[in-house]
Amino acid sequence: AQTVTQSQPEMSVQEAETVTLSCTYDTSENNYYLFWYKQPPSRQMILVIRQEAYKQQNATENRFSVNFQKAAKSFSLKISDSQLGDTAMYFCAFMKPTGTASKLTFGTGTRLQVTL
Amino acid sequence: GAVVSQHPSWVICKSGTSVKIECRSLDFQATTMFWYRQFPKQSLMLMATSNEGSKATYEQGVEKDKFLINHASLTLSTLTVTSAHPEDSSFYICSSYRGNQPQHFGDGTRLSIL
């Protein structure tokens, strides 16, 4: 079974600064997908960024980028130019494409607070 | 716009009542949908996988008779919490399976049992 670990329960960053959220996972699979989801106080689950394991290039979406280290099984999220609206819970998630319904395995989450 | 619609968003009811939560796929036919439960300040825990036209697959430890799942059409899955009690109070959220694409989530349902 896959496990996803987020070792930082809470993080704080000042507006306009950069913050990195950590995520490690354990799997014996070679082909899989990794995601970062954001859950603001409204509790909606919002996809932030996605990475396919077969791609060596790190995914980037505007101010959000990842550092994907497949050998180390690490998948950190960097938020640049942090904004107040980035305040939320961030969940790292793993998905193994099985050909049938692929389940998401979530980490425990990191609560990010962006301050003035 | 939302591609998965979940209703109701918030429900309060008395202990012993059964509560139905609906999850609709708006822009495609979802043969499979997922139901999660989230306690305050915790992560999402998968409860079950809902399969159109067949029985749901429940995760270990989830009571099948307590959490009834029906997926009668390609666009609608329902979760019924039967004879709900205060310990069933939680945030329930559904998502759609879209192959290797990221799952789309509903907005969730906050269930409070008095």
PDB file of C-alpha atoms in Angstrom, chain A residues 11-116:
ATOM      1  CA  MET A  11       3.697  26.636   8.198  1.00  0.00           C
ATOM      2  CA  SER A  12       3.670  30.392   8.138  1.00  0.00           C
ATOM      3  CA  VAL A  13       4.984  32.776   5.504  1.00  0.00           C
ATOM      4  CA  GLN A  14       4.846  36.492   4.980  1.00  0.00           C
ATOM      5  CA  GLU A  15       3.082  37.921   2.011  1.00  0.00           C
ATOM      6  CA  ALA A  16       5.295  38.084  -1.108  1.00  0.00           C
ATOM      7  CA  GLU A  17       7.758  35.590   0.328  1.00  0.00           C
ATOM      8  CA  THR A  18       8.439  32.033  -0.814  1.00  0.00           C
ATOM      9  CA  VAL A  19       7.545  28.895   1.098  1.00  0.00           C
ATOM     10  CA  THR A  20       8.175  25.213   0.470  1.00  0.00           C
ATOM     11  CA  LEU A  21       5.892  22.438   1.674  1.00  0.00           C
ATOM     12  CA  SER A  22       7.351  18.958   2.030  1.00  0.00           C
ATOM     13  CA  CYS A  23       5.898  15.648   0.944  1.00  0.00           C
ATOM     14  CA  THR A  24       7.393  12.189   0.810  1.00  0.00           C
ATOM     15  CA  TYR A  25       5.748   8.988  -0.298  1.00  0.00           C
ATOM     16  CA  ASP A  26       6.397   5.312  -0.307  1.00  0.00           C
ATOM     17  CA  THR A  27       5.586   3.070  -3.230  1.00  0.00           C
ATOM     18  CA  SER A  28       6.991   0.187  -5.206  1.00  0.00           C
ATOM     19  CA  GLU A  29       5.320   1.403  -8.363  1.00  0.00           C
ATOM     20  CA  ASN A  30       7.249   2.981 -11.216  1.00  0.00           C
ATOM     21  CA  ASN A  31       4.347   4.709 -12.915  1.00  0.00           C
ATOM     22  CA  TYR A  32       2.119   6.970 -10.860  1.00  0.00           C
ATOM     23  CA  TYR A  33       0.809  10.505 -10.429  1.00  0.00           C
ATOM     24  CA  LEU A  34       1.340  13.023  -7.677  1.00  0.00           C
ATOM     25  CA  PHE A  35      -0.855  15.980  -6.846  1.00  0.00           C
ATOM     26  CA  TRP A  36      -1.031  18.938  -4.553  1.00  0.00           C
ATOM     27  CA  TYR A  37      -4.527  19.979  -3.534  1.00  0.00           C
ATOM     28  CA  LYS A  38      -5.466  23.151  -1.683  1.00  0.00           C
ATOM     29  CA  GLN A  39      -8.362  23.269   0.761  1.00  0.00           C
ATOM     30  CA  PRO A  40      -9.228  26.822   1.845  1.00  0.00           C
ATOM     31  CA  PRO A  41     -11.578  27.543   4.770  1.00  0.00           C
ATOM     32  CA  SER A  42     -14.500  27.003   2.386  1.00  0.00           C
ATOM     33  CA  ARG A  43     -13.348  23.345   2.351  1.00  0.00           C
ATOM     34  CA  GLN A  44     -13.413  23.054  -1.429  1.00  0.00           C
ATOM     35  CA  MET A  45     -10.704  20.768  -2.767  1.00  0.00           C
ATOM     36  CA  ILE A  46      -8.795  22.664  -5.432  1.00  0.00           C
ATOM     37  CA  LEU A  47      -6.136  21.093  -7.617  1.00  0.00           C
ATOM     38  CA  VAL A  48      -2.929  23.101  -7.434  1.00  0.00           C
ATOM     39  CA  ILE A  49      -0.507  21.086  -9.506  1.00  0.00           C
ATOM     40  CA  ARG A  50       0.050  17.635 -10.945  1.00  0.00           C
ATOM     41  CA  GLN A  51       3.161  15.604 -11.746  1.00  0.00           C
ATOM     42  CA  GLU A  52       3.476  12.420 -13.772  1.00  0.00           C
ATOM     43  CA  ALA A  53       6.214  10.162 -12.434  1.00  0.00           C
ATOM     44  CA  TYR A  54       7.558   9.376 -15.881  1.00  0.00           C
ATOM     45  CA  LYS A  55       8.285  13.039 -16.525  1.00  0.00           C
ATOM     46  CA  GLN A  56      11.618  14.271 -15.264  1.00  0.00           C
ATOM     47  CA  GLN A  57      10.712  17.914 -15.693  1.00  0.00           C
ATOM     48  CA  ASN A  58       9.204  19.525 -12.627  1.00  0.00           C
ATOM     49  CA  ALA A  59       5.649  20.770 -13.083  1.00  0.00           C
ATOM     50  CA  THR A  60       4.952  24.494 -12.829  1.00  0.00           C
ATOM     51  CA  GLU A  61       1.703  26.423 -12.596  1.00  0.00           C
ATOM     52  CA  ASN A  62       2.206  30.163 -12.321  1.00  0.00           C
ATOM     53  CA  ARG A  63       3.486  30.822  -8.768  1.00  0.00           C
ATOM     54  CA  PHE A  64       3.404  27.131  -7.859  1.00  0.00           C
ATOM     55  CA  SER A  65       6.144  24.686  -8.720  1.00  0.00           C
ATOM     56  CA  VAL A  66       7.275  21.301  -7.500  1.00  0.00           C
ATOM     57  CA  ASN A  67      10.585  19.663  -6.821  1.00  0.00           C
ATOM     58  CA  PHE A  68      10.036  16.054  -7.803  1.00  0.00           C
ATOM     59  CA  GLN A  69      12.811  13.704  -6.762  1.00  0.00           C
ATOM     60  CA  LYS A  70      11.708  10.251  -7.869  1.00  0.00           C
ATOM     61  CA  ALA A  71      14.615   8.314  -6.418  1.00  0.00           C
ATOM     62  CA  ALA A  72      14.175  10.002  -3.063  1.00  0.00           C
ATOM     63  CA  LYS A  73      10.366   9.724  -3.326  1.00  0.00           C
ATOM     64  CA  SER A  74      10.014  13.378  -2.548  1.00  0.00           C
ATOM     65  CA  PHE A  75       7.499  15.845  -3.962  1.00  0.00           C
ATOM     66  CA  SER A  76       7.730  19.307  -2.433  1.00  0.00           C
ATOM     67  CA  LEU A  77       5.607  22.312  -3.373  1.00  0.00           C
ATOM     68  CA  LYS A  78       7.104  25.778  -3.682  1.00  0.00           C
ATOM     69  CA  ILE A  79       4.820  28.787  -3.536  1.00  0.00           C
ATOM     70  CA  SER A  80       6.435  31.974  -4.755  1.00  0.00           C
ATOM     71  CA  ASP A  81       5.212  35.487  -4.068  1.00  0.00           C
ATOM     72  CA  SER A  82       2.795  34.203  -1.441  1.00  0.00           C
ATOM     73  CA  GLN A  83      -0.605  35.859  -1.312  1.00  0.00           C
ATOM     74  CA  LEU A  84      -3.164  36.084   1.470  1.00  0.00           C
ATOM     75  CA  GLY A  85      -5.449  33.901  -0.636  1.00  0.00           C
ATOM     76  CA  ASP A  86      -2.926  31.087  -0.435  1.00  0.00           C
ATOM     77  CA  THR A  87      -3.892  30.560   3.201  1.00  0.00           C
ATOM     78  CA  ALA A  88      -5.287  27.029   3.277  1.00  0.00           C
ATOM     79  CA  MET A  89      -4.650  23.389   4.053  1.00  0.00           C
ATOM     80  CA  TYR A  90      -2.435  21.782   1.460  1.00  0.00           C
ATOM     81  CA  PHE A  91      -2.649  18.067   0.798  1.00  0.00           C
ATOM     82  CA  CYS A  92      -0.154  15.994  -1.121  1.00  0.00           C
ATOM     83  CA  ALA A  93      -1.730  13.015  -2.882  1.00  0.00           C
ATOM     84  CA  PHE A  94      -0.587   9.898  -4.692  1.00  0.00           C
ATOM     85  CA  MET A  95      -2.463   8.038  -7.404  1.00  0.00           C
ATOM     86  CA  LYS A  96      -1.535   4.784  -9.046  1.00  0.00           C
ATOM     87  CA  PRO A  97      -3.099   4.346 -12.468  1.00  0.00           C
ATOM     88  CA  THR A  98      -4.540   0.883 -12.289  1.00  0.00           C
ATOM     89  CA  GLY A  99      -6.733   0.837 -15.365  1.00  0.00           C
ATOM     90  CA  THR A 100      -9.736   0.635 -13.083  1.00  0.00           C
ATOM     91  CA  ALA A 101     -10.764   3.307 -10.636  1.00  0.00           C
ATOM     92  CA  SER A 102      -7.600   4.847  -9.306  1.00  0.00           C
ATOM     93  CA  LYS A 103      -7.733   5.885  -5.700  1.00  0.00           C
ATOM     94  CA  LEU A 104      -6.087   8.941  -4.245  1.00  0.00           C
ATOM     95  CA  THR A 105      -3.976   8.498  -1.137  1.00  0.00           C
ATOM     96  CA  PHE A 106      -3.674  11.741   0.800  1.00  0.00           C
ATOM     97  CA  GLY A 107      -1.090  12.973   3.227  1.00  0.00           C
ATOM     98  CA  THR A 108      -2.124  14.452   6.560  1.00  0.00           C
ATOM     99  CA  GLY A 109      -1.905  17.977   5.270  1.00  0.00           C
ATOM    100  CA  THR A 110       0.003  21.174   6.012  1.00  0.00           C
ATOM    101  CA  ARG A 111      -1.826  24.235   7.243  1.00  0.00           C
ATOM    102  CA  LEU A 112      -0.320  27.304   5.585  1.00  0.00           C
ATOM    103  CA  GLN A 113      -0.899  30.764   6.995  1.00  0.00           C
ATOM    104  CA  VAL A 114       0.104  33.748   4.911  1.00  0.00           C
ATOM    105  CA  THR A 115       0.607  36.863   7.005  1.00  0.00           C
ATOM    106  CA  LEU A 116       0.955  40.543   6.238  1.00  0.00           C
TER     107      LEU A 116
END
